[in-house]
Amino acid sequence: MKKILVVFGTRPEAIKMAPLVKELKKESSFIVKVCVTAQHREMLDQVLSFFKIKPDFDLNLMQPNQNLNQLSGRIFTEIDIVLENFKPDIVLVHGDTTTSSIVAMASFYREIKVGHVEAGLRTYNRQAPFPEEINRQITGRIADFHFAPTEASAKNLLAEKVSEKAIFVTGNTVIDALLWGIKNVNENNVDIEKLQQVINSTKKLIVVTGHRRESFGEKFKSFCEALKELSQREDVQIIYPVHLNPNVQKTVHQILKNNTNVHLIDPLNYEAFIWLLNKSYLIITDSGGIQEEAPSLKKPVLVTRNVTERQEAVESGVVKLVGTSKEVIVSQAVKLLENKEVYSKMISKENPYGNGTASSKIVEILKSF
Ligand code: UD1
Ligand code: UDP
């Protein structure tokens, strides 16, 4: 029987690997084990609990305000022990985090095959997203199987001379997670009950998130100033679940605390977050995953970045890149708040990231090897 080790460490990887883990576990010809590096802790555990995934190996590596080199060192050391003991035939990693690229490298050093889920996204700008662009390229060089979410990401890999036989266009597993998640939302969830008390249904709800390293400092301040200005409008309400990275927490709280129209809350469990997205009028974010989810929920997204590896969402109209200038963020948001035609046009297209069948496609491909 084929031994498969699925490894992830952060919130978005967990969300996007969860449906694949469920699908893999249905296969009697595989022995499947899950290893979490716990590069994130609380934010990872929220996801594991919703999808009812109990890791076989928990490396428990997160440290407060962690340094990426030290984190990488800890991952190399600890994952090696798991590889040595379990001896997988294939390791599956996801996307562009430090967990993905280091685990891919460690598996390669042990001559274990690597499957890369959500492969081929590129900006070709090493500073943005930093360090994710290079993490993704490194994993792409190492991987034996490339599960590309879209044709455009497959084309990037072909242009880098990855063998066509090793590239599979599957859609993005984030949609599998979202569709399963929406069906399984339980409104008695404590976080949802709290949100229900906060939401003012007479106002337009703006849901905000932000965490990108390349924006820390002045850009992040300017993004928060834009939210402050928008919050002065009577017709909006802002809810912002703040990422636990201390660099994010500090700036957000400095600029937006004590603002009665901006609700700064802890990261929400996935169930409550997708419930909240569904209630929103507009999303302002720099998150990758949220850009992929929003088209399915028919919500327009202003992305506070200058470049994106998710060009499909921009082309479909549902995502607009607005950068981090306060004036641009405010004026683009106001346009969507005031102009119904602009709003409707943005949400009119199909989701380019798939239809919820990515995980089963990946399993079929793995079965055939
Ligand atoms: C990481 C990924 C990024 C991904 C993001 C998703 C890298 C280099 N970065 O960035 O690609 O988009 O996750 O959110 O891999 N923290 C907690 N509890 C948690 C999670 C984080 O306290 O559950 C705090 C800790 O102080 C931690 C810090 O946030 O040291 C940073 O976490 P880290 O994973 O290094 O970076 P992110 O900015 O979260
Ligand atoms: N998300 C969540 N709770 C929150 C904010 C986001 O569950 O409070 C989910 C969101 O639905 C998406 C994922 O987390 O699936 C995005 O994670 P993040 O923005 O941290 O990382 P990125 O996608 O940018 O790598």
JSON list of C-alpha atoms and ligand atoms in Angstrom, two decimals, residues 11-12 15-16 43 174 209 211-212 241 243 267-270 273-274 277 286-290 293, ligand 2:
[
{"chain": "A", "resi": 11, "resn": "ARG", "atom": "CA", "xyz": [-4.32, 28.30, 8.80]},
{"chain": "A", "resi": 12, "resn": "PRO", "atom": "CA", "xyz": [-4.72, 28.59, 5.01]},
{"chain": "A", "resi": 15, "resn": "ILE", "atom": "CA", "xyz": [-8.19, 24.84, 5.22]},
{"chain": "A", "resi": 16, "resn": "LYS", "atom": "CA", "xyz": [-7.00, 23.87, 1.74]},
{"chain": "A", "resi": 43, "resn": "MET", "atom": "CA", "xyz": [-5.22, 29.59, 14.05]},
{"chain": "A", "resi": 174, "resn": "VAL", "atom": "CA", "xyz": [-10.19, 25.93, -1.25]},
{"chain": "A", "resi": 209, "resn": "THR", "atom": "CA", "xyz": [-8.21, 41.04, 6.99]},
{"chain": "A", "resi": 211, "resn": "HIS", "atom": "CA", "xyz": [-1.24, 40.09, 7.24]},
{"chain": "A", "resi": 212, "resn": "ARG", "atom": "CA", "xyz": [1.34, 40.34, 4.41]},
{"chain": "A", "resi": 241, "resn": "PRO", "atom": "CA", "xyz": [-10.63, 39.69, 12.69]},
{"chain": "A", "resi": 243, "resn": "HIS", "atom": "CA", "xyz": [-4.26, 38.10, 12.45]},
{"chain": "A", "resi": 267, "resn": "PRO", "atom": "CA", "xyz": [-9.26, 35.49, 14.23]},
{"chain": "A", "resi": 268, "resn": "LEU", "atom": "CA", "xyz": [-12.52, 33.66, 13.67]},
{"chain": "A", "resi": 269, "resn": "ASN", "atom": "CA", "xyz": [-12.83, 29.93, 13.31]},
{"chain": "A", "resi": 270, "resn": "TYR", "atom": "CA", "xyz": [-13.34, 29.09, 9.63]},
{"chain": "A", "resi": 273, "resn": "PHE", "atom": "CA", "xyz": [-15.54, 33.46, 9.08]},
{"chain": "A", "resi": 274, "resn": "ILE", "atom": "CA", "xyz": [-17.27, 32.08, 6.00]},
{"chain": "A", "resi": 277, "resn": "LEU", "atom": "CA", "xyz": [-18.16, 36.69, 4.53]},
{"chain": "A", "resi": 286, "resn": "ASP", "atom": "CA", "xyz": [-4.54, 41.04, 1.25]},
{"chain": "A", "resi": 287, "resn": "SER", "atom": "CA", "xyz": [-5.31, 37.36, 1.81]},
{"chain": "A", "resi": 288, "resn": "GLY", "atom": "CA", "xyz": [-4.78, 34.84, -0.97]},
{"chain": "A", "resi": 289, "resn": "GLY", "atom": "CA", "xyz": [-7.46, 32.38, 0.11]},
{"chain": "A", "resi": 290, "resn": "ILE", "atom": "CA", "xyz": [-10.16, 34.99, 0.55]},
{"chain": "A", "resi": 293, "resn": "GLU", "atom": "CA", "xyz": [-13.42, 32.17, -1.91]},
{"chain": "B", "resi": 2, "resn": "UDP", "atom": "N1", "xyz": [-10.00, 32.84, 7.65]},
{"chain": "B", "resi": 2, "resn": "UDP", "atom": "C1", "xyz": [-10.52, 32.31, 8.83]},
{"chain": "B", "resi": 2, "resn": "UDP", "atom": "N2", "xyz": [-10.68, 33.14, 9.91]},
{"chain": "B", "resi": 2, "resn": "UDP", "atom": "C2", "xyz": [-10.34, 34.46, 9.87]},
{"chain": "B", "resi": 2, "resn": "UDP", "atom": "C3", "xyz": [-9.78, 34.98, 8.67]},
{"chain": "B", "resi": 2, "resn": "UDP", "atom": "C4", "xyz": [-9.61, 34.13, 7.58]},
{"chain": "B", "resi": 2, "resn": "UDP", "atom": "O1", "xyz": [-10.84, 31.13, 8.91]},
{"chain": "B", "resi": 2, "resn": "UDP", "atom": "O2", "xyz": [-10.51, 35.16, 10.89]},
{"chain": "B", "resi": 2, "resn": "UDP", "atom": "C5", "xyz": [-9.80, 31.93, 6.50]},
{"chain": "B", "resi": 2, "resn": "UDP", "atom": "C6", "xyz": [-10.30, 32.41, 5.15]},
{"chain": "B", "resi": 2, "resn": "UDP", "atom": "O3", "xyz": [-11.63, 32.00, 4.91]},
{"chain": "B", "resi": 2, "resn": "UDP", "atom": "C7", "xyz": [-9.30, 31.79, 4.17]},
{"chain": "B", "resi": 2, "resn": "UDP", "atom": "C8", "xyz": [-8.02, 31.65, 4.97]},
{"chain": "B", "resi": 2, "resn": "UDP", "atom": "O4", "xyz": [-8.39, 31.80, 6.34]},
{"chain": "B", "resi": 2, "resn": "UDP", "atom": "O5", "xyz": [-9.71, 30.48, 3.79]},
{"chain": "B", "resi": 2, "resn": "UDP", "atom": "C9", "xyz": [-7.02, 32.72, 4.57]},
{"chain": "B", "resi": 2, "resn": "UDP", "atom": "O6", "xyz": [-5.94, 32.69, 5.45]},
{"chain": "B", "resi": 2, "resn": "UDP", "atom": "P1", "xyz": [-4.86, 33.85, 5.51]},
{"chain": "B", "resi": 2, "resn": "UDP", "atom": "O7", "xyz": [-5.48, 35.12, 5.06]},
{"chain": "B", "resi": 2, "resn": "UDP", "atom": "O8", "xyz": [-4.28, 33.81, 6.89]},
{"chain": "B", "resi": 2, "resn": "UDP", "atom": "O9", "xyz": [-3.73, 33.35, 4.53]},
{"chain": "B", "resi": 2, "resn": "UDP", "atom": "P2", "xyz": [-3.51, 33.46, 2.94]},
{"chain": "B", "resi": 2, "resn": "UDP", "atom": "O10", "xyz": [-4.71, 32.90, 2.28]},
{"chain": "B", "resi": 2, "resn": "UDP", "atom": "O11", "xyz": [-3.27, 34.90, 2.63]},
{"chain": "B", "resi": 2, "resn": "UDP", "atom": "O12", "xyz": [-2.28, 32.65, 2.72]}
]
